[in-house]
Short mmCIF file of C-alpha atoms in Angstrom, two decimals:
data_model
loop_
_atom_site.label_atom_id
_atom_site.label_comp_id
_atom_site.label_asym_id
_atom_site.label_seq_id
_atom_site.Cartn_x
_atom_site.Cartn_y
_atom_site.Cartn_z
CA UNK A 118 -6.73 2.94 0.52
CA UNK A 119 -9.38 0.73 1.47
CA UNK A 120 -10.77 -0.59 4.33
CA UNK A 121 -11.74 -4.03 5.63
CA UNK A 122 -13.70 -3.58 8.94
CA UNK A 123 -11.44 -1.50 10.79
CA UNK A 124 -8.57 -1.85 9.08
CA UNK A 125 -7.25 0.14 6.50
CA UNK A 126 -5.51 -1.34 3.96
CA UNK A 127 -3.32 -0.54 1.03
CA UNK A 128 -1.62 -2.59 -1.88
CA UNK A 129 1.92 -1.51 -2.20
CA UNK A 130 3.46 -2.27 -6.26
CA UNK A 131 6.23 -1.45 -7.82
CA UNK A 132 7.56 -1.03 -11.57
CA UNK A 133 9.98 -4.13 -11.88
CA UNK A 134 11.27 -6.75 -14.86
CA UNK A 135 13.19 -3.57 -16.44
CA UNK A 136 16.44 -4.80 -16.59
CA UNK A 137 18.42 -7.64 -18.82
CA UNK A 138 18.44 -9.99 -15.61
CA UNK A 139 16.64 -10.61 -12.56
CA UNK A 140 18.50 -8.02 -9.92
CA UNK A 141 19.18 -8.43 -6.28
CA UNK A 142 17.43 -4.80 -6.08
CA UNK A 143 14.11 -6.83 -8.01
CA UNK A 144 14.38 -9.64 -5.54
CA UNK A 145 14.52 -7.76 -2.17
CA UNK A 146 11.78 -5.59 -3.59
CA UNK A 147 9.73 -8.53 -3.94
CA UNK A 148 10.33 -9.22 -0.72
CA UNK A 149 8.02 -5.67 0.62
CA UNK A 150 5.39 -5.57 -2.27
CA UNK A 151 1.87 -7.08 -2.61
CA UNK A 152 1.34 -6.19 -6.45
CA UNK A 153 4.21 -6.07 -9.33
CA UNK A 154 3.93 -4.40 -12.76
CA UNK A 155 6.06 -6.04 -15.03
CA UNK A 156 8.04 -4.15 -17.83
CA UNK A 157 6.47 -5.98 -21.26
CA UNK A 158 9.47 -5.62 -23.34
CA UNK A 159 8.89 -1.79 -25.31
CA UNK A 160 10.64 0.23 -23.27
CA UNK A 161 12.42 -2.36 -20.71
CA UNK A 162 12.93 -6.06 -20.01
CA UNK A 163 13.00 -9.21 -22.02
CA UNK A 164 10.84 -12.35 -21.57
CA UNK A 165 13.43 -14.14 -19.64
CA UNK A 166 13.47 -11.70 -17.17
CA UNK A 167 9.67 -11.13 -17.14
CA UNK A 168 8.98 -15.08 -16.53
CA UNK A 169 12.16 -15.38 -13.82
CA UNK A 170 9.97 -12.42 -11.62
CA UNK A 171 6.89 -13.85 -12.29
CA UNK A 172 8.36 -16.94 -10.59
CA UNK A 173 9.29 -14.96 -7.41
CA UNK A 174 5.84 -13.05 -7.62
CA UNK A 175 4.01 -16.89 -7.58
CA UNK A 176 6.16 -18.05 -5.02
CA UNK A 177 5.28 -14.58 -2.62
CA UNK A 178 1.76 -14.25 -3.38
CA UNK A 179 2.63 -11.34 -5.15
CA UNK A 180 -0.38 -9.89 -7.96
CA UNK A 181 1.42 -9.16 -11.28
CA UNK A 182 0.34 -6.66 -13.80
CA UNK A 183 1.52 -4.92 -16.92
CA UNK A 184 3.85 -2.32 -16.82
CA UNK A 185 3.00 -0.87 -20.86
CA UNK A 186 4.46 2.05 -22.36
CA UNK A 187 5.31 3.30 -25.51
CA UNK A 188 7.48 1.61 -27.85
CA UNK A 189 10.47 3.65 -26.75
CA UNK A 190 13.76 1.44 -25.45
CA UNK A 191 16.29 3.85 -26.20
CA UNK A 192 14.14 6.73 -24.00
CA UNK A 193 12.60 4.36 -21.34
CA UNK A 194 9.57 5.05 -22.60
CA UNK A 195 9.76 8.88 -20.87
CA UNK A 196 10.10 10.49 -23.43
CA UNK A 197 6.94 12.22 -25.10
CA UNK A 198 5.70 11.03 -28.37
CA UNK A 199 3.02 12.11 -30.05
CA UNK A 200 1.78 8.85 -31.11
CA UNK A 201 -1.09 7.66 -33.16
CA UNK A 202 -4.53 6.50 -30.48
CA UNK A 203 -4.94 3.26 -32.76
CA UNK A 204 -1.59 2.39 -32.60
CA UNK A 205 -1.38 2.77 -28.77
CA UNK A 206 -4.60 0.29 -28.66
CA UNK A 207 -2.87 -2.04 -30.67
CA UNK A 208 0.47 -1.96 -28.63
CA UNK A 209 -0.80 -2.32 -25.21
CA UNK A 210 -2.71 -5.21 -26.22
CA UNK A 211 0.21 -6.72 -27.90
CA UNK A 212 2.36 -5.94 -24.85
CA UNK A 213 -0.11 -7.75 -22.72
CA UNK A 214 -0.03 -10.24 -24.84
CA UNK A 215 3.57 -10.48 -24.63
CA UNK A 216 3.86 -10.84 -20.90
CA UNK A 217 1.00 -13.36 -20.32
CA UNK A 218 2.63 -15.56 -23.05
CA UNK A 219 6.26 -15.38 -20.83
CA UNK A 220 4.46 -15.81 -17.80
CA UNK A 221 2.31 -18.53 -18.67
CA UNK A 222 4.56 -21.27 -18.12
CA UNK A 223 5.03 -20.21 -14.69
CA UNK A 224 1.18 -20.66 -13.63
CA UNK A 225 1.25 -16.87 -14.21
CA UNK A 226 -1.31 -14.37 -15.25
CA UNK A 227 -1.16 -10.41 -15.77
CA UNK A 228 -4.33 -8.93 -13.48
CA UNK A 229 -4.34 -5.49 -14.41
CA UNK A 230 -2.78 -2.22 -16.27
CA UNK A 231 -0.51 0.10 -15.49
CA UNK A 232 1.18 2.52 -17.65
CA UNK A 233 4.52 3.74 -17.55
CA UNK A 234 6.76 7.13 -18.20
CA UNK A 235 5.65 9.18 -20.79
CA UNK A 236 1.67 6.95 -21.58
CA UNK A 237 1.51 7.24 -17.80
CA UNK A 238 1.64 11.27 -18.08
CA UNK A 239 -0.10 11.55 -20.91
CA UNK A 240 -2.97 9.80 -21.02
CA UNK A 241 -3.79 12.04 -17.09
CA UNK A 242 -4.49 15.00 -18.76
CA UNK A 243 -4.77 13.82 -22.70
CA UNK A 244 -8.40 12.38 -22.69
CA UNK A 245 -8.09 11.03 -26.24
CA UNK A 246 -4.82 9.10 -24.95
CA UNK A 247 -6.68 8.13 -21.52
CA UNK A 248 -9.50 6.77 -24.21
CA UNK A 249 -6.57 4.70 -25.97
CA UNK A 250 -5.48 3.33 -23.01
CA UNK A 251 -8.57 2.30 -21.57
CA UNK A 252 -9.91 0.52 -25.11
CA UNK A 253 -6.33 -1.20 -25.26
CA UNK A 254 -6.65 -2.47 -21.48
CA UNK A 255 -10.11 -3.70 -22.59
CA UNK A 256 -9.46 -5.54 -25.58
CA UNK A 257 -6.65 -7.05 -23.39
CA UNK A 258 -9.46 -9.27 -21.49
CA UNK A 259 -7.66 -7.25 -18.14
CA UNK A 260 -10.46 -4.86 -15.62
CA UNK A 261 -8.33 -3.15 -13.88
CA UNK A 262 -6.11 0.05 -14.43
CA UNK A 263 -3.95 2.24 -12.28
CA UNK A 264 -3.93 5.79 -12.72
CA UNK A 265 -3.48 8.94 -10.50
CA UNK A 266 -6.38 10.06 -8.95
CA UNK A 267 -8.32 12.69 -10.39
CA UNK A 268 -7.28 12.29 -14.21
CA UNK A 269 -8.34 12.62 -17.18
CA UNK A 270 -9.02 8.44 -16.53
CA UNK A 271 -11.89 8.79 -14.51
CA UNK A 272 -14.32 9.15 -17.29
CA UNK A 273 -13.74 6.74 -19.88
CA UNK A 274 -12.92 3.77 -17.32
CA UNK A 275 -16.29 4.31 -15.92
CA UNK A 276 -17.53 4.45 -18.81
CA UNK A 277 -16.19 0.92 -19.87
CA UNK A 278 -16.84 -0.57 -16.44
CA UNK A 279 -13.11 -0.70 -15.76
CA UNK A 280 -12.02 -0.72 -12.10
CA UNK A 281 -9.77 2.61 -11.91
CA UNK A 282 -7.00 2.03 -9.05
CA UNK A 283 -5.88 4.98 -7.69
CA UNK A 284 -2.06 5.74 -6.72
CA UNK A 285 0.11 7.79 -4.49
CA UNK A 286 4.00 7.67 -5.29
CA UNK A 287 5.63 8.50 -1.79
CA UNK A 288 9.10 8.22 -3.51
CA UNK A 289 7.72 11.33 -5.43
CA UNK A 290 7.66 14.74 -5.19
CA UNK A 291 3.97 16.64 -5.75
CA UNK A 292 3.07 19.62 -6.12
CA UNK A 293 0.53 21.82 -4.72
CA UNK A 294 -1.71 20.76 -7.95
CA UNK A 295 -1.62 17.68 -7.22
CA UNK A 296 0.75 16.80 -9.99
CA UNK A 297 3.89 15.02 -9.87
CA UNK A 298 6.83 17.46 -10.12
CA UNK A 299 8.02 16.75 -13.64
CA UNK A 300 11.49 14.01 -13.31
CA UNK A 301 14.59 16.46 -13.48
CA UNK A 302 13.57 19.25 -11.62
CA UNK A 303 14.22 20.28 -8.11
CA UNK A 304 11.91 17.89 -5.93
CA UNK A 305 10.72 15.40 -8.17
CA UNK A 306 12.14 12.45 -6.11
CA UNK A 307 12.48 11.36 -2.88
CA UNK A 308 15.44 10.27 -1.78
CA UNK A 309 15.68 9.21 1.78
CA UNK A 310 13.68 5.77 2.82
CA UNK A 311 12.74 7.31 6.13
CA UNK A 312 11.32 10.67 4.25
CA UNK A 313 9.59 7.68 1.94
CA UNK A 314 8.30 5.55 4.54
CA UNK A 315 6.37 9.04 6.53
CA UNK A 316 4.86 10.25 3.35
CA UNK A 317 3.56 6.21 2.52
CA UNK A 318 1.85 6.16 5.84
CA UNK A 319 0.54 9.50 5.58
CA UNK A 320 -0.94 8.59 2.22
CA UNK A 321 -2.52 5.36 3.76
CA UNK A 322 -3.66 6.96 6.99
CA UNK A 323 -4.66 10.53 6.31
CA UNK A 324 -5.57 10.37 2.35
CA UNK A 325 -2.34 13.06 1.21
CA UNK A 326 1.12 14.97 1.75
CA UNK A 327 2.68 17.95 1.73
CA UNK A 328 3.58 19.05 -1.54
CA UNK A 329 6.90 20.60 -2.20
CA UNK A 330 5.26 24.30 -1.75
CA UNK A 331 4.37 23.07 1.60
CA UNK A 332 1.04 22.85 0.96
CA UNK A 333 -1.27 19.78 2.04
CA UNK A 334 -2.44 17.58 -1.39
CA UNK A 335 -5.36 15.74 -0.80
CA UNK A 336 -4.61 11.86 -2.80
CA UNK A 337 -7.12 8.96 -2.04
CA UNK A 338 -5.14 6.03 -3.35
CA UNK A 339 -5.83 2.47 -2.95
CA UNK A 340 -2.26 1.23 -4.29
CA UNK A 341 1.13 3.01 -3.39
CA UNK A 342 4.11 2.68 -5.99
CA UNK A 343 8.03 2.35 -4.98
CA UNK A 344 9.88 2.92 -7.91
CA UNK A 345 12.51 -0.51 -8.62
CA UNK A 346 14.49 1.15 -11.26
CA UNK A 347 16.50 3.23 -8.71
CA UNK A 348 19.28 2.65 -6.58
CA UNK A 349 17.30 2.95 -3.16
CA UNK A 350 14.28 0.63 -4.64
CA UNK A 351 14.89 -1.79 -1.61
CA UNK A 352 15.81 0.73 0.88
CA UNK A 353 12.67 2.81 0.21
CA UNK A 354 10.44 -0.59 -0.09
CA UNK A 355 11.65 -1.90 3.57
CA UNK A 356 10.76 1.73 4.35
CA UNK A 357 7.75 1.82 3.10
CA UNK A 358 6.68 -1.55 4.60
CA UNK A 359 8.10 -0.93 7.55
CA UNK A 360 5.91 2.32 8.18
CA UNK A 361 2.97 0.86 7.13
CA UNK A 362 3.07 -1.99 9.32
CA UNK A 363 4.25 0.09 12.08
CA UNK A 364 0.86 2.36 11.59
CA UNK A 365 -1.67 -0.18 11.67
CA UNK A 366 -2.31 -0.33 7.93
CA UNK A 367 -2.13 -4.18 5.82
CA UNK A 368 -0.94 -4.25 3.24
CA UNK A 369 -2.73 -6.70 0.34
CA UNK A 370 -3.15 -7.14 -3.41
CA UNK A 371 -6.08 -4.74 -4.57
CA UNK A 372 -6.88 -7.55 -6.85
CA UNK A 373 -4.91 -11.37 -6.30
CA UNK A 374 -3.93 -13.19 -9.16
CA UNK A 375 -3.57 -17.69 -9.11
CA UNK A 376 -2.65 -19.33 -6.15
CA UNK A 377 0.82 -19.18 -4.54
CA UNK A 378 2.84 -21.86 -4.93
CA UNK A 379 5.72 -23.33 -2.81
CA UNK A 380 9.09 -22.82 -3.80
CA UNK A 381 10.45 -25.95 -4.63
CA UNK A 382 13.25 -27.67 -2.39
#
């Protein structure tokens, strides 16, 4: 979180553009969020559907990033791979790349980094693959990356003057660590928007959770994530929003992107 005179506030994103087609669940999320990482076409989405939400995103005043991975559509880019550091450089520039090129045309720019699945994971505790990732985000022309708090990002992002962005995922499950509970087991997500919305607010107003050992996790983030690939993404948004609001906290772009536009008539 952070705070603007008295108010605390919070960016709330979400991983979207990672379907064929723009989705009701993608629109209504839209609808709750203040920043948007867009799937870049290597392990979801196409540029149709990356322009169409930028579109929505201008029209909201929504910030859009890139949502980069590893070139991995058949395993949503969660699976592991034990790829090559020069070749991640090369494709998260080239994904970056990709998406400001489909976006473009919509008065669209990408403002930041964020990494998804299996890069996400593994460049938090791999520092040679936290050092890929923060060389590709700078040769991308982008200062910004999102990251948990606590990684193995820290480092190297300071060290190239990158703006590290901090996240809590209240649609997740931690554990005591600190850690996301890995996808598949017992815990890892959060089902009920209610259950979301309490652990949102708790990461905006008190800094942490309760982990699934019922233990209190201590998570400074500055940007909260609702995951839009699941069946409940616009349930747990409204949650989310809803909470927030209700508490006292903004919510607002950690970084804004062009000007707004009007829809048109």
């Amino acid at each position: 979180m952070f705070n603007t005179g008295s108010v605390t506030t919070v960016d709330l994103n979400a991983d979207l553009a990672e379907g064929e087609t723009l989705t009701a669940t993608d629109r209504a999320v839209l609808d709750e969020v203040s920043s948007a990482s867009l799937a870049c076409g290597f392990h979801a989405g196409n540029v149709a559907v990356m322009r169409a939400t930028a579109a929505i995103c201008m029209v909201r005043g929504v910030t859009i990033g890139a949502h980069v991975s590893f070139r991995d559509r058949e395993g949503f880019g969660r699976r592991p791979l034990d790829a090559d550091p020069s070749l991640v450089v090369a494709d998260i520039v080239e994904q970056v790349s990709i998406l400001s090129d489909a976006i473009a045309p919509e008065g669209a720019t990408p403002c930041y980094v964020k990494p998804h699945g299996a890069l996400y994971n593994q460049m938090g505790s791999d520092p040679v693959m936290a050092a890929a990732v923060v060389e590709g985000t700078v040769r991308s022309g982008l200062r910004s990356v999102l990251a948990q708090p606590g990684s193995a990002m820290v480092r190297p992002t300071a060290g190239a003057g990158l703006a590290l962005v901090p996240e809590g995922f209240p649609d997740r499950g931690y554990r005591s660590d600190g850690h996301l509970v890995p996808r598949g087991e017992p815990g890892a997500l959060v089902d009920d928007p209610e259950e979301v919305g309490r652990r949102a607010l708790s990461l905006a107003q008190r800094s942490g959770l309760e982990s699934v050992d019922g233990l209190w996790v201590s998570i400074g983030a500055a940007t909260l994530c609702v995951h839009g690939d699941g069946p409940g993404a616009a349930g747990n948004a409204r949650a989310v929003r809803a909470a927030l609001e209700a508490g006292g906290v903004r919510v607002r772009p950690f970084v804004t992107g062009p000007p707004s536009r009007q829809p048109s008539p």
